[in-house]
PDB file of C-alpha atoms in Angstrom:
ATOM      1  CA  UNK A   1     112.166 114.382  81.973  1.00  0.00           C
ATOM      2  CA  UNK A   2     113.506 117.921  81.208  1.00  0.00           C
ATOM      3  CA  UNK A   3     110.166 120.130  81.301  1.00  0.00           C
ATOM      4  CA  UNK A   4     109.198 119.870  85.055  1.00  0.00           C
ATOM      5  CA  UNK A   5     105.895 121.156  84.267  1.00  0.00           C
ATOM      6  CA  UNK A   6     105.327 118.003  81.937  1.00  0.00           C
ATOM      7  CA  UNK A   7     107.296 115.528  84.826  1.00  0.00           C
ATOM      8  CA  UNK A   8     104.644 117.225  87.170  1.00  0.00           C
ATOM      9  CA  UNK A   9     101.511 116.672  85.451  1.00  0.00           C
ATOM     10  CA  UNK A  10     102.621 112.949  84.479  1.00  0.00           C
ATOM     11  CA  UNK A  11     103.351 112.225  87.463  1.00  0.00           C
ATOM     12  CA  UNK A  12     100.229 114.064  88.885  1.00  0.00           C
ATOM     13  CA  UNK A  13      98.174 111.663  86.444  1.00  0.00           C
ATOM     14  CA  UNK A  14      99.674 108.377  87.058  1.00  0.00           C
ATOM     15  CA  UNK A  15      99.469 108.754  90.957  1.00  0.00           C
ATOM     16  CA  UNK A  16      95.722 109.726  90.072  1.00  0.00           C
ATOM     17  CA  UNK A  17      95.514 106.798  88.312  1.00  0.00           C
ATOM     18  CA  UNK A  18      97.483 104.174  90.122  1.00  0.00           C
ATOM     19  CA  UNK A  19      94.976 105.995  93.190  1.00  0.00           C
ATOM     20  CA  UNK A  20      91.583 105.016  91.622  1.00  0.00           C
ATOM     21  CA  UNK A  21      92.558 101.598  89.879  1.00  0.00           C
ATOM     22  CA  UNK A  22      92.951 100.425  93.265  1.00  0.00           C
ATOM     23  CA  UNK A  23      90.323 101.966  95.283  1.00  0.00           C
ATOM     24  CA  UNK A  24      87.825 101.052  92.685  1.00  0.00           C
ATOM     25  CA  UNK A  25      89.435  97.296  92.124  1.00  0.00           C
ATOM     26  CA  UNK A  26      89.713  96.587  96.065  1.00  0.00           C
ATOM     27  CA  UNK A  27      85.994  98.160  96.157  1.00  0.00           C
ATOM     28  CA  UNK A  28      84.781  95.695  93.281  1.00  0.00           C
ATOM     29  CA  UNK A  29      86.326  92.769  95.001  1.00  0.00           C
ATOM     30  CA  UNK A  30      85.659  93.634  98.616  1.00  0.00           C
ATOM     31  CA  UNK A  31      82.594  95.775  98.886  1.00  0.00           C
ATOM     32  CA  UNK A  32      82.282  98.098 101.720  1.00  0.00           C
ATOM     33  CA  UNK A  33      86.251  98.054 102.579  1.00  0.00           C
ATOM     34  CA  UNK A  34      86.466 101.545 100.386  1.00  0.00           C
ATOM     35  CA  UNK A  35      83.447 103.083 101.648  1.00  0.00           C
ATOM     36  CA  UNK A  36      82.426 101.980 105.515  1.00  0.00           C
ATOM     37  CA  UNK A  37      83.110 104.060 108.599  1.00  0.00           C
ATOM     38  CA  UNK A  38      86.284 101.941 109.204  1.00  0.00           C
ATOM     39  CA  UNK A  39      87.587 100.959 105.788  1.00  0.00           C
ATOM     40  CA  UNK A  40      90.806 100.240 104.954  1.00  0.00           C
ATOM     41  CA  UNK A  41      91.816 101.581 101.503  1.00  0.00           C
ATOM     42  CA  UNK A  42      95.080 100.265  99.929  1.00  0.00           C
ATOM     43  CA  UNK A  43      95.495 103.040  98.055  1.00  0.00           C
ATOM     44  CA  UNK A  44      95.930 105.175 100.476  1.00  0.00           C
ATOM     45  CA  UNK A  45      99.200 103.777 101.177  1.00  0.00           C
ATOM     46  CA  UNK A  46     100.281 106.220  98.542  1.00  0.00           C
ATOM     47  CA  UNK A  47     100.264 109.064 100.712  1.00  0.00           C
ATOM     48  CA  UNK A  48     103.544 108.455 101.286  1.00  0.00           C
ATOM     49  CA  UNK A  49     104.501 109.701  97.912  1.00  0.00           C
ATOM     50  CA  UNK A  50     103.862 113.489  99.109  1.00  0.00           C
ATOM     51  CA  UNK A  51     106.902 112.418 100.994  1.00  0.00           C
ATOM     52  CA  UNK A  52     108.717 112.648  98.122  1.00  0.00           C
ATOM     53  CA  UNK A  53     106.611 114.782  95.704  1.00  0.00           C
ATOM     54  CA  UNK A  54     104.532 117.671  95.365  1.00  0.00           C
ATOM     55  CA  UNK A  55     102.654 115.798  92.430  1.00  0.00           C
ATOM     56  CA  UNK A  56     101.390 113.534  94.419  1.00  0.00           C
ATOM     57  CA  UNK A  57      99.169 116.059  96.374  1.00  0.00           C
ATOM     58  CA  UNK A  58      96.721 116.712  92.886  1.00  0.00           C
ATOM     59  CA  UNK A  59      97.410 113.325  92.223  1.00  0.00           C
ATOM     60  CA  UNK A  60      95.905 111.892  95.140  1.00  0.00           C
ATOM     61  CA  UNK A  61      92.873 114.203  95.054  1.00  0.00           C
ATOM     62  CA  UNK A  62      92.294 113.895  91.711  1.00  0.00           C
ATOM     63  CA  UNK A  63      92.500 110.072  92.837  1.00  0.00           C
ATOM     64  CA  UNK A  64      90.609 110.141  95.330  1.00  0.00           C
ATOM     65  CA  UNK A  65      87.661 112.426  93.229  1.00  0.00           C
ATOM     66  CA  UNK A  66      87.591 109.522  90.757  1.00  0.00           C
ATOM     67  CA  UNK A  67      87.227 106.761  93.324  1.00  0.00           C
ATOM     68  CA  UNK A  68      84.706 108.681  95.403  1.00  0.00           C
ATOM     69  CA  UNK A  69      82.681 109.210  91.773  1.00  0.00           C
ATOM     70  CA  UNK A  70      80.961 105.941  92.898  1.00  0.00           C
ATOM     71  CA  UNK A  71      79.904 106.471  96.234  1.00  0.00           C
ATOM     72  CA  UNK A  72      77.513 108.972  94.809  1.00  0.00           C
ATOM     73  CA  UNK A  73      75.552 105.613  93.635  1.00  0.00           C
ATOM     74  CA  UNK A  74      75.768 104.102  96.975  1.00  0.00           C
ATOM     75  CA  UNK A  75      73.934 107.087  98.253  1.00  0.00           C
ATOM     76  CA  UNK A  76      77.049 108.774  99.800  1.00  0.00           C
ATOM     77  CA  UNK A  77      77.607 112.212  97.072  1.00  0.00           C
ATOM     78  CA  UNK A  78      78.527 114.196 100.236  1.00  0.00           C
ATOM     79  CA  UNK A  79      82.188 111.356 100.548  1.00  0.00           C
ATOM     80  CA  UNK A  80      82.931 113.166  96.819  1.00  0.00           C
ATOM     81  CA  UNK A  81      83.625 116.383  98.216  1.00  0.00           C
ATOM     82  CA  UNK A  82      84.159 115.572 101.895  1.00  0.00           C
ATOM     83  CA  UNK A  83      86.733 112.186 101.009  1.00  0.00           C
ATOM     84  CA  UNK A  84      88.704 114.481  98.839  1.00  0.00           C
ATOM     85  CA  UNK A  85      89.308 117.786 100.981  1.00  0.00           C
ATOM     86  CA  UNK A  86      90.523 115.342 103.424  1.00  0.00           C
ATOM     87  CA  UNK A  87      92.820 113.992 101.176  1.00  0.00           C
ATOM     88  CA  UNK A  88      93.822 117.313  99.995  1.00  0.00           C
ATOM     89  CA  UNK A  89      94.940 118.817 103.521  1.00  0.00           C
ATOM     90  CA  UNK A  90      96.319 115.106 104.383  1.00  0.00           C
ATOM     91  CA  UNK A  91      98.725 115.410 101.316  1.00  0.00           C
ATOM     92  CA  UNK A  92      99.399 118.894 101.580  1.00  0.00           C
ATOM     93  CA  UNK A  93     100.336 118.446 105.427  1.00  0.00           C
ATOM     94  CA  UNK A  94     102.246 115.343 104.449  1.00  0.00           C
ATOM     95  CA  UNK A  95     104.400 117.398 101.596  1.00  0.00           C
ATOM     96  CA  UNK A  96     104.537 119.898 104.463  1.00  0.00           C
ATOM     97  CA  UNK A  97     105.840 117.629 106.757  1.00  0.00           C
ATOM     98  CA  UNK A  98     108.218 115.818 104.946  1.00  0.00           C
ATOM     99  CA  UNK A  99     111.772 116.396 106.272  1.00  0.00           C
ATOM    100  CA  UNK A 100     109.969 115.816 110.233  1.00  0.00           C
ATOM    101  CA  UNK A 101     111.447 112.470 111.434  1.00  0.00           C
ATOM    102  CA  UNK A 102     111.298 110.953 114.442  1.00  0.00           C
ATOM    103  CA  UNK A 103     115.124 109.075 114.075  1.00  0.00           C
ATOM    104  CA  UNK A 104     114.520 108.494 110.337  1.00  0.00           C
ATOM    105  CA  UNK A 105     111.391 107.610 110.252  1.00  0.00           C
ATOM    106  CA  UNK A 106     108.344 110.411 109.498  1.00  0.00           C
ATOM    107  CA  UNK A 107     105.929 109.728 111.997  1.00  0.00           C
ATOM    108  CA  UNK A 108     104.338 113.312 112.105  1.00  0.00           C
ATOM    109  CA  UNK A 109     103.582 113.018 108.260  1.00  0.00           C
ATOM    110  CA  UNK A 110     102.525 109.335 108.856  1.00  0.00           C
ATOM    111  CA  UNK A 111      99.153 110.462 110.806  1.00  0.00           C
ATOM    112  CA  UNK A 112      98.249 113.036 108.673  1.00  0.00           C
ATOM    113  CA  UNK A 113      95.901 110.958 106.543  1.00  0.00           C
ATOM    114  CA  UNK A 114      94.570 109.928 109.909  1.00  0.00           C
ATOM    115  CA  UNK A 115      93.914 113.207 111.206  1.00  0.00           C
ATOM    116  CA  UNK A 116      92.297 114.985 108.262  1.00  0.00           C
ATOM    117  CA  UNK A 117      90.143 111.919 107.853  1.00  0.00           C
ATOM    118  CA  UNK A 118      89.358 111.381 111.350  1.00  0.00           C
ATOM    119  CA  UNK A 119      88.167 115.044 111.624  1.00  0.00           C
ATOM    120  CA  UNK A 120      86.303 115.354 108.276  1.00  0.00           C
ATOM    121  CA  UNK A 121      85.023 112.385 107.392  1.00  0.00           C
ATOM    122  CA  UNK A 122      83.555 111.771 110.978  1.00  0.00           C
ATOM    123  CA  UNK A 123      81.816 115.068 110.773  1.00  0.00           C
ATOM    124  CA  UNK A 124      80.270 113.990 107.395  1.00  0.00           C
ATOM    125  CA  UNK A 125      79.018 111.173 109.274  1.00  0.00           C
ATOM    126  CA  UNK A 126      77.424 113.036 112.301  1.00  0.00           C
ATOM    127  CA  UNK A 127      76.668 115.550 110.394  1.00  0.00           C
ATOM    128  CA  UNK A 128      74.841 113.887 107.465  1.00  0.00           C
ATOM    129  CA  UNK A 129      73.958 110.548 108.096  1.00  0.00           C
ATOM    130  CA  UNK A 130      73.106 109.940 111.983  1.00  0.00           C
ATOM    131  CA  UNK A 131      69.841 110.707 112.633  1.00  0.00           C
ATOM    132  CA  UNK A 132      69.092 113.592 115.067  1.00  0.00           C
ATOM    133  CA  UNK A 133      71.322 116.381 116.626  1.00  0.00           C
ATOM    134  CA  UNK A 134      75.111 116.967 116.058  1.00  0.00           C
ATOM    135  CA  UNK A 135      76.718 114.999 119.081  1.00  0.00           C
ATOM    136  CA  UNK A 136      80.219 115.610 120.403  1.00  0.00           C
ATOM    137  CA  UNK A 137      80.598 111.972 121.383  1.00  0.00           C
ATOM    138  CA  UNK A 138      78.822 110.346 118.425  1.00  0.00           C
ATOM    139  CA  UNK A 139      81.209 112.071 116.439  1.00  0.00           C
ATOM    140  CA  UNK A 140      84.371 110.986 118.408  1.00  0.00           C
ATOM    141  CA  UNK A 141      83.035 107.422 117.672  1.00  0.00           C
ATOM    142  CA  UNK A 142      82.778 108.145 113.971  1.00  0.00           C
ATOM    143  CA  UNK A 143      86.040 109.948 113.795  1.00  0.00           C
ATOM    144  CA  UNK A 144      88.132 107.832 115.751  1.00  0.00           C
ATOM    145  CA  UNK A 145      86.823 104.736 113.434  1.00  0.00           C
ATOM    146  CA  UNK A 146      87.642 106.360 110.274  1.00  0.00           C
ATOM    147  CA  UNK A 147      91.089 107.660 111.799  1.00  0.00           C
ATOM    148  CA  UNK A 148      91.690 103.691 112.987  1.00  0.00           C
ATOM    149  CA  UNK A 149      91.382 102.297 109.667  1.00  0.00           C
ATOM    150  CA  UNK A 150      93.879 105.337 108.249  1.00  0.00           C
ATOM    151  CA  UNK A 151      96.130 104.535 110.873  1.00  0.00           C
ATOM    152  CA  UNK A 152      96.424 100.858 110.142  1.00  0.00           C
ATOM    153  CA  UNK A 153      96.752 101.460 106.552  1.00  0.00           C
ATOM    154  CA  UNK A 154      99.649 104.482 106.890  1.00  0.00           C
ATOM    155  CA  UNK A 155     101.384 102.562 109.665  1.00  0.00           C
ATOM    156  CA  UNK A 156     101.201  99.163 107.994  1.00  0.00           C
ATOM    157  CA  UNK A 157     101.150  99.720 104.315  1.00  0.00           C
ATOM    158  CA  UNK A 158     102.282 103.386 103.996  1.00  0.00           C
ATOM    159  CA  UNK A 159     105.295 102.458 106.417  1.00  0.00           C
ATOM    160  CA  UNK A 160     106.927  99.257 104.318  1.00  0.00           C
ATOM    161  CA  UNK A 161     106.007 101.200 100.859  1.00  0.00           C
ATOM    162  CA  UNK A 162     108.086 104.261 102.334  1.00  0.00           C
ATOM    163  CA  UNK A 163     111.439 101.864 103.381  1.00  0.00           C
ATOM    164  CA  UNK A 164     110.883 100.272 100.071  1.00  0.00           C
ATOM    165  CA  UNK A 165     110.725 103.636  98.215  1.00  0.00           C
ATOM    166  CA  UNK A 166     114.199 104.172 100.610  1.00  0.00           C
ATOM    167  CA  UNK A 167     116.073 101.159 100.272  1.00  0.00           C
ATOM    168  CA  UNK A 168     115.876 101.025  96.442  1.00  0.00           C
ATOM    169  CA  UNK A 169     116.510 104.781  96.331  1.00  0.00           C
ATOM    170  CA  UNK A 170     112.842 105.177  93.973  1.00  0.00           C
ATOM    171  CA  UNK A 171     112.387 108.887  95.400  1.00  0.00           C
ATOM    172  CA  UNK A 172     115.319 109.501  93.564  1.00  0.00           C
ATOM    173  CA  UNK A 173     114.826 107.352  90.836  1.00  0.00           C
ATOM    174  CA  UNK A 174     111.364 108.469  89.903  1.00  0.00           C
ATOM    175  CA  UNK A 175     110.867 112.111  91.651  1.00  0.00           C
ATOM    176  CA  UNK A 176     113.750 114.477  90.640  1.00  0.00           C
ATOM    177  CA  UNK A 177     114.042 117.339  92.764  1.00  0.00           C
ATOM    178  CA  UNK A 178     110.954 119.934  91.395  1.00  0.00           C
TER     179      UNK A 178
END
């Protein structure tokens, strides 16, 4: 495309998409995977494209908005707004990131989504749905779930969809230089 401001907000909207249509799908066919303290989200395997675009960091949040639009019937409206600042300084971090490699290989980047999750989400936990006082520990517990099941996903999934994006030179391919 020609107009970067039109390549950006298409691209923008189909990483959106391509975000919720498999957050919500996985969530329809395997309740709780999307939503529990340790979940494991396929979509967020797409974090890697922040690697490669700054598109993907409204696209993801926008995503991630959309998919978290049904937690607020499972009692959880607080994941909405929570769910997608985390993905908002993961991705921004990750675009941030970007040209860090350990070797070849973007590790830094890599444990963003891990981090900002970790941190957040597990102090919306605490915070809002353990009974009692704010603990320290309690929320180490929480946080370090959440982080484990962003770390398997980014290390597993995110990791082969990055050499694939690579090998068949799709960064190029799909994400001229903006």
């Amino acid at each position: 495309m020609k107009n970067k401001k039109v390549a950006f907000i298409t691209q923008a909207g189909i990483i959106a998409a391509m975000y919720a249509a498999l957050t919500l799908t996985q969530g329809a066919l395997l309740p709780g995977t999307t939503t529990a303290a340790v979940q494991f989200r396929v979509s967020e395997a797409l974090n890697i494209l922040a690697l490669f675009t700054p598109a993907a960091i409204p696209g993801l949040t926008i995503g991630c908005i959309i998919s978290n639009l049904q937690s607020i019937g499972q009692g959880l409206p607080l994941d909405m707004i929570f769910g997608s600042l985390a993905t908002l300084g993961s991705s921004v971090c990750i675009y941030l990131l970007r040209n860090v490699k350990l070797k070849s290989y973007p590790l830094w980047a890599m444990l963003m989504p891990a981090v900002w999750n970790g941190i957040i989400v597990g102090w919306e936990i605490e915070a809002f749905f353990i009974e009692g006082p704010f603990h320290v520990g309690d929320f180490l517990v929480q946080g370090g779930l959440v982080a484990l099941g962003e770390l398997g996903v980014m290390l597993v999934l995110g990791t082969v969809l990055y050499y694939v994006f690579r090998k068949r030179n799709l960064d190029k391919k799909l994400f001229d230089e903006q």
